[in-house]
XYZ file of C-alpha atoms in Angstrom:
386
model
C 30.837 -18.648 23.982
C 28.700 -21.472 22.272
C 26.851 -24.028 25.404
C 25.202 -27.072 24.823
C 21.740 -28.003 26.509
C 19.231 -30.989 26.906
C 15.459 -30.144 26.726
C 13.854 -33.234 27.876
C 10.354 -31.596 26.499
C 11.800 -31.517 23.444
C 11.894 -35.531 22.308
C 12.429 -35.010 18.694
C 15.285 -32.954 18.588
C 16.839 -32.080 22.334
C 20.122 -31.311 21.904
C 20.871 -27.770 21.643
C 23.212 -26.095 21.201
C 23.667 -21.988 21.352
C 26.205 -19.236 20.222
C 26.423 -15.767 18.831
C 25.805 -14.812 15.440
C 28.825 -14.056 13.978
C 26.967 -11.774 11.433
C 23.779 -10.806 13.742
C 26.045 -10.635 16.748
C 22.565 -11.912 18.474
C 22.373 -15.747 20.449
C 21.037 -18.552 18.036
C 19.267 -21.293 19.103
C 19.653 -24.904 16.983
C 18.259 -28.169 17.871
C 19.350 -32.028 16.997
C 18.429 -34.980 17.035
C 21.519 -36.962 18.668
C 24.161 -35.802 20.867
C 26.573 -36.623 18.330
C 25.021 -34.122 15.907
C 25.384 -31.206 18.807
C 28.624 -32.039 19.862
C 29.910 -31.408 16.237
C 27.793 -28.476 15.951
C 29.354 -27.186 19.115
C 32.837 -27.739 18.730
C 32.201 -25.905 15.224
C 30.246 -22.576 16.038
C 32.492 -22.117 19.363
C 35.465 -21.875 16.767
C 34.054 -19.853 14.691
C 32.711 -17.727 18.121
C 36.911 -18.074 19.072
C 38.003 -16.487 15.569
C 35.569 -13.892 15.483
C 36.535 -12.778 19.380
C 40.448 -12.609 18.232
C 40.135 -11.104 15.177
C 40.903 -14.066 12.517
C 39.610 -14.738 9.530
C 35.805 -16.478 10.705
C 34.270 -16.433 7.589
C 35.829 -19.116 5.606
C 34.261 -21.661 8.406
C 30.955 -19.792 8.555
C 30.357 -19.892 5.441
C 31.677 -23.758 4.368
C 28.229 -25.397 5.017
C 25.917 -21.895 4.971
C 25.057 -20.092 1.823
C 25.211 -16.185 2.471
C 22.116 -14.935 0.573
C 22.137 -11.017 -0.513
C 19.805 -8.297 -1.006
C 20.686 -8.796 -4.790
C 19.441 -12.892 -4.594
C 16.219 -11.872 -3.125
C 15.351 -8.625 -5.628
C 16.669 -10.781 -8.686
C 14.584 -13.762 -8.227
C 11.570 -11.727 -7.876
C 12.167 -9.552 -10.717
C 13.324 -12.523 -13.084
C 10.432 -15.354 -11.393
C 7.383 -12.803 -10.116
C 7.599 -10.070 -11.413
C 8.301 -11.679 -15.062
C 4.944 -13.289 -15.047
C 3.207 -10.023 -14.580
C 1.329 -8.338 -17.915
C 0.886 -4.946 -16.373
C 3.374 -2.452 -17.077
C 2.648 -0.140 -13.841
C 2.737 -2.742 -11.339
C 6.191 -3.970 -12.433
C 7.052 -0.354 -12.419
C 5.800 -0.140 -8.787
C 7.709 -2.853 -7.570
C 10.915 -1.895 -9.392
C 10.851 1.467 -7.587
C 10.140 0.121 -4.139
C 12.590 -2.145 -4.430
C 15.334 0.224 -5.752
C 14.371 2.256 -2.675
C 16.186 -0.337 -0.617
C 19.345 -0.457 -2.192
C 19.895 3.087 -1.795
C 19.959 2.602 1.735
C 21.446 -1.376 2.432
C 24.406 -1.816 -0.688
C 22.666 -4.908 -2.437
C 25.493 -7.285 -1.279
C 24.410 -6.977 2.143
C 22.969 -10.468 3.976
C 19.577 -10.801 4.229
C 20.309 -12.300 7.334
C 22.638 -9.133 8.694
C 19.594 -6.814 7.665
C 17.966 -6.693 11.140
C 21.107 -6.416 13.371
C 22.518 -2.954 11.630
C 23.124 -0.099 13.131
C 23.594 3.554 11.568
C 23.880 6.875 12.863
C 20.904 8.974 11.395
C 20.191 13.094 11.403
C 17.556 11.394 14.023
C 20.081 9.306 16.167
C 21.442 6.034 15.719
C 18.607 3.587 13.603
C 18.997 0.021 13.691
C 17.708 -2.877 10.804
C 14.354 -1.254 9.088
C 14.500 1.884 11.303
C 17.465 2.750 9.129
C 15.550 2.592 6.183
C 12.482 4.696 7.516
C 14.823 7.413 9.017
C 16.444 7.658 5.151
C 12.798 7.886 3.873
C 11.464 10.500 6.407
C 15.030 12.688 5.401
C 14.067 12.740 2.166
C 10.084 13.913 2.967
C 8.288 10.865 2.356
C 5.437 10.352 4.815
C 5.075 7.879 6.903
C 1.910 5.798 5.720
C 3.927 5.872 2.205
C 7.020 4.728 4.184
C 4.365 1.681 5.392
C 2.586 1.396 2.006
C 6.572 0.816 0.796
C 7.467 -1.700 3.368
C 4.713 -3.563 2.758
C 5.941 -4.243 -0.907
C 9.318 -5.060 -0.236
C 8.072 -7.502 2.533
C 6.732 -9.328 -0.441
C 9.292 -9.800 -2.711
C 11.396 -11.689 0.762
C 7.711 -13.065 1.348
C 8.416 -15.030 -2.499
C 12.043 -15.347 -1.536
C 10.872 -17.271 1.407
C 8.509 -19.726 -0.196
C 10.663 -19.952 -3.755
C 14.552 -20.371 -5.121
C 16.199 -22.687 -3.257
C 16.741 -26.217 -3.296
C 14.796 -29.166 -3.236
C 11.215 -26.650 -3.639
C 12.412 -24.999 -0.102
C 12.971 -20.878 -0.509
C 16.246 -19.180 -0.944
C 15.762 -17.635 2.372
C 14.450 -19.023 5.998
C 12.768 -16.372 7.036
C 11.267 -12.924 6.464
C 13.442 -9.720 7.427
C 10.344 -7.429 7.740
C 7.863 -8.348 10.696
C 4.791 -7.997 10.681
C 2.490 -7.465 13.516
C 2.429 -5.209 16.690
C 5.935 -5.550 17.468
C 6.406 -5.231 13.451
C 8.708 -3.321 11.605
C 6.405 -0.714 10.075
C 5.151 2.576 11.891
C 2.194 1.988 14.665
C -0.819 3.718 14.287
C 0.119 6.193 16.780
C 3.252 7.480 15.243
C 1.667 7.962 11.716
C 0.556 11.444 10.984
C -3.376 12.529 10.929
C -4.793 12.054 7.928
C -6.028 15.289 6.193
C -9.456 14.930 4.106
C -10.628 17.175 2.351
C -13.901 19.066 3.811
C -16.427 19.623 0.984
C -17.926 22.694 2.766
C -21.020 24.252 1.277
C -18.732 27.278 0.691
C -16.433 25.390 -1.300
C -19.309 23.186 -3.350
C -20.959 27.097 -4.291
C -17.150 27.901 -5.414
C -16.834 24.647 -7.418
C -20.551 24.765 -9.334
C -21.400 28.802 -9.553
C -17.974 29.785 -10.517
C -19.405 31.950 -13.942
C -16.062 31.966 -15.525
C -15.789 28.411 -15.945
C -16.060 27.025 -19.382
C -19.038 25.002 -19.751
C -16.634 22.530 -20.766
C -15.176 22.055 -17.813
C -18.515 22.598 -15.365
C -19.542 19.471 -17.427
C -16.511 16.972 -16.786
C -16.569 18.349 -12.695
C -20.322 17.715 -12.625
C -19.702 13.780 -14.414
C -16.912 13.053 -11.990
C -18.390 14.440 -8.706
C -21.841 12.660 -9.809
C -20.356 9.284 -11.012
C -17.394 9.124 -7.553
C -14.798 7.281 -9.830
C -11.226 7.630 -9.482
C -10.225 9.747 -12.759
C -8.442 7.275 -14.609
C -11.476 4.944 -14.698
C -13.246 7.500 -16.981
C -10.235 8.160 -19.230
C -11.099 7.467 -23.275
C -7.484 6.619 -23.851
C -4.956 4.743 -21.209
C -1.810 3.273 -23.237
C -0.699 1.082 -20.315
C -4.259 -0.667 -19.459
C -5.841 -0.430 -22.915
C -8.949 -2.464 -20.555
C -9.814 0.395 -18.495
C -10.439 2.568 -21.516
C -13.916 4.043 -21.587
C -15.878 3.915 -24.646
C -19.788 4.654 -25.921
C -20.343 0.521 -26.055
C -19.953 0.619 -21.906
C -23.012 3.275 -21.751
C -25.869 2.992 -21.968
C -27.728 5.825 -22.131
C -31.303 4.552 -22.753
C -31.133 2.844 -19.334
C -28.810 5.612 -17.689
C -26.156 2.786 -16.969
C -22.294 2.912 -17.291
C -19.952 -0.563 -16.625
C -17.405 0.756 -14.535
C -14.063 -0.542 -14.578
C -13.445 -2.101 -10.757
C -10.871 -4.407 -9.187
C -7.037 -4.544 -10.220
C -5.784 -5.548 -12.999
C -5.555 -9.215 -13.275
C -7.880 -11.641 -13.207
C -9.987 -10.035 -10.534
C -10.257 -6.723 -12.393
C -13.956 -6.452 -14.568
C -16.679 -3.752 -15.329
C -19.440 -3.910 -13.109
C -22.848 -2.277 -14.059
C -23.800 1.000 -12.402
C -26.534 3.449 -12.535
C -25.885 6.959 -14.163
C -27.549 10.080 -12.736
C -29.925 11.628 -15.387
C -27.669 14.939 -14.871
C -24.959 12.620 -16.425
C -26.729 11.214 -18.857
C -27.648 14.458 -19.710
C -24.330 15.443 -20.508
C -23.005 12.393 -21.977
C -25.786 12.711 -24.582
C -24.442 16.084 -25.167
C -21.155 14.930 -25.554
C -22.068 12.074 -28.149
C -24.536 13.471 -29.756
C -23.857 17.048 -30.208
C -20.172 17.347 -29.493
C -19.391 14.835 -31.260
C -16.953 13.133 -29.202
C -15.966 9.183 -30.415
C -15.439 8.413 -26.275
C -17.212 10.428 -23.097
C -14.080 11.319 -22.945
C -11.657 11.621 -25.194
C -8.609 11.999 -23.751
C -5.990 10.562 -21.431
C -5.421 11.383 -17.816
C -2.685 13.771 -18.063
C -5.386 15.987 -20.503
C -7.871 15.659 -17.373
C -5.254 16.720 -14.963
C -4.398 19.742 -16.554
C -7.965 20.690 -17.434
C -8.545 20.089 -13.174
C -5.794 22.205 -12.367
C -7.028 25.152 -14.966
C -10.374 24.480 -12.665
C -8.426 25.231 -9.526
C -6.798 28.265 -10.539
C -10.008 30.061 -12.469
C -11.890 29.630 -8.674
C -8.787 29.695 -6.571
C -9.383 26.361 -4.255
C -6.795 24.094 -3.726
C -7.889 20.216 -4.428
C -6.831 17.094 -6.471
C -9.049 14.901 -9.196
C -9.513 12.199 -5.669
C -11.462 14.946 -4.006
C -14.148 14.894 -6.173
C -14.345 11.276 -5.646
C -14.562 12.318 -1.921
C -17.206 14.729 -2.834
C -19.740 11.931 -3.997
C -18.778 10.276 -0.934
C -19.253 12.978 1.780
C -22.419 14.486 0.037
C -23.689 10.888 0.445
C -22.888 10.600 4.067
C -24.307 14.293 5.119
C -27.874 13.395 3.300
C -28.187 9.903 4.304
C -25.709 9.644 8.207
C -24.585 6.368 6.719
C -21.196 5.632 6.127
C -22.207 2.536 4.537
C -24.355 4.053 2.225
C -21.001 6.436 0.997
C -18.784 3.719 0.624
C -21.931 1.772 -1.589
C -21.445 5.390 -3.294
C -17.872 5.282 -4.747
C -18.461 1.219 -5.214
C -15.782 0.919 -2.165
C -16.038 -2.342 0.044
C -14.414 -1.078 2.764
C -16.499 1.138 5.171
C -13.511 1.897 7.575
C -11.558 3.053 3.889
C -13.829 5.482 3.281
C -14.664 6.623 7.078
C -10.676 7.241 7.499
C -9.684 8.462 3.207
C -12.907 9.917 2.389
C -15.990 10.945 4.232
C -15.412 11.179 8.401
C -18.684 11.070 10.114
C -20.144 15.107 9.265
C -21.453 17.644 11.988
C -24.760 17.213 10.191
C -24.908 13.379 10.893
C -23.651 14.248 14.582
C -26.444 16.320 15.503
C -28.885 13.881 13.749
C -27.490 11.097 15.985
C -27.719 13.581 19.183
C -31.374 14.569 18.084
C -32.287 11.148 17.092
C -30.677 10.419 21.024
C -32.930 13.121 22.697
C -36.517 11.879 21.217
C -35.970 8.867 22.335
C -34.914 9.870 25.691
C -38.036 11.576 25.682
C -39.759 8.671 24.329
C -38.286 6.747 27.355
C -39.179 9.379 30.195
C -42.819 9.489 28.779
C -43.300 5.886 29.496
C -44.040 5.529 25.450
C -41.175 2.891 24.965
């Protein structure tokens, strides 16, 4: 049953008046200016609370002064207004599979507004709003940090729909179905699943680099990526999507032992930034130009590298992707120096906890240099020689 109220704290609007959702089924709270204002407001949504409670036809009356907006609005004007503007290829394929992701679950003429307040009875028990979504996702074997990574997305494209498409410059929705936050929508930190890293062991480093039966071929391109810690597109001679990231000859420079590494997305914050090349990789790069022959260090795209990696893994039978020799720069970095700093400055990452968490976890090596470094000055202390 709608109620009226009077919030004397409330100068600028306190009249209010509140009722059930006929959509959300939860209480709504609106505010007015004038009493007049809440008394029509009240006589209207306790009407529409009195259809709704004896089974007539509510809607018409709902929906005569509020416009229902669907999944469909809110996915169309970002595709046709945000996603329009956008040059690169993958990014608009990204988004186009997140958001298709949705309407698998919600049928795309559901309200925005109704999202929150669903229920559905799951394999896992009954879901409600977004937990609906995730319990779909998690069925079909999708982790949960991709589950996040996904959410995250679509909370975007209501994030435009929230700012842009309606009238008078105001968005085509009010507010944002996906929270954000502690008391957010996506999974908490203690309900995702460990994250796995893969431990460059000094077993495993002798079975990468004095495997005999590797070509020498292939010993060269492990050696450049494990040396250089780039992700393996960003050495790629040929990349039909992002012609930019291409690597050629004219980015090396092999007098100085420098390379301009593609870094940032792409966009206008995306660039090459000047590195320094090991002489073990200039070594080979001059072997690839010079006596090879090759018209790019590498002359191929990244499906040619991924199958070239996976005829690696199978001639020395371990079990790891192109990323982990990224990691490998990174972890080699942190056992020599005990600096997680120093292996994120490594791979040219900005984020220390990134790499800490994805890529090189503090080793055993720079635990018992800590404890060591712990017991001399203990001993330093004791001895007076502080």
């Amino acid at each position: 049953m709608a109620k009226k109220s009077y919030r004397k704290n409330r100068p600028a609007a306190p009249y209010l008046v509140t009722f059930n959702h006929p959509v959300t089924g939860k209480r709504k709270r609106i505010s007015f200016k004038t009493e007049r204002e809440q008394e029509d407001a009240f006589r209207k949504y306790d009407q529409i609370e009195y259809l709704k409670r004896t089974n007539q036809d509510w809607r018409k009356e709902w929906n005569e002064d509020e416009t229902v907006v669907t999944i469909k609005d809110v996915f169309d004007l970002f595709r046709d207004t945000y996603l329009s503007d956008i040059g690169n290829y993958n990014t608009v394929r990204k988004y186009n599979q997140v958001l298709n992701t949705v309407t698998e679950v919600f049928p795309e003429t559901t309200p925005v507004e109704m999202i929150r307040g669903l229920d559905r009875y799951m394999g896992v028990g009954k879901r409600t709003g977004w937990g609906i979504y995730k319990a779909h996702r998690e069925a079909m074997g999708r982790s949960r940090r991709g589950i996040n990574s996904y959410l995250g997305d679509i909370r975007t494209a209501f994030e435009f729909a929230r700012e842009n498409g309606g009238k008078d410059g105001n968005g085509l929705i009010t507010f944002n179905p996906i929270k954000n936050g502690r008391m957010g929508d996506k999974f908490k930190e203690s309900e995702l699943q460990p994250l796995k890293v893969f431990e460059w062991t000094t077993a495993n480093i002798q079975r990468l680099f004095n495997n005999e039966a590797l070509p020498e071929y292939h010993r060269e391109l492990v050696t450049v990526y494990a040396l250089i810690g780039v992700r393996a597109t960003e050495l790629a001679g040929f990349n039909a999507g992002e012609r930019d990231k291409e690597l050629h000859w004219h980015h090396v420079d092999l007098v100085k032992g420098e390379i301009m590494l593609w870094v940032g997305k792409q966009g206008s914050n995306a660039r090459r930034k000047r590195a320094p090349l090991h002489p073990e990789v200039v070594k080979i790069f001059k072997k690839w130009k010079e006596v090879d022959k090759f018209d790019r260090p590498i002359p191929h795209a990244y499906r040619w590298i991924w199958t070239v990696m996976n005829e690696i893994k199978q001639i020395i039978g371990l079990e790891f992707t192109n990323h982990d020799l990224r990691r490998l720069k990174a972890q080699l970095t942190e056992k020599k120096t005990h600096s997680d700093t120093a292996a994120a400055y490594a791979i040219g990452d900005k984020s220390v906890e990134m790499v800490k968490s994805h890529y090189a976890p503090v080793s055993m090596d720079t635990q018992r240099y800590l404890n060591d470094a712990a017991f001399e000055q203990l001993t330093t202390e004791l001895e007076g020689n502080a």
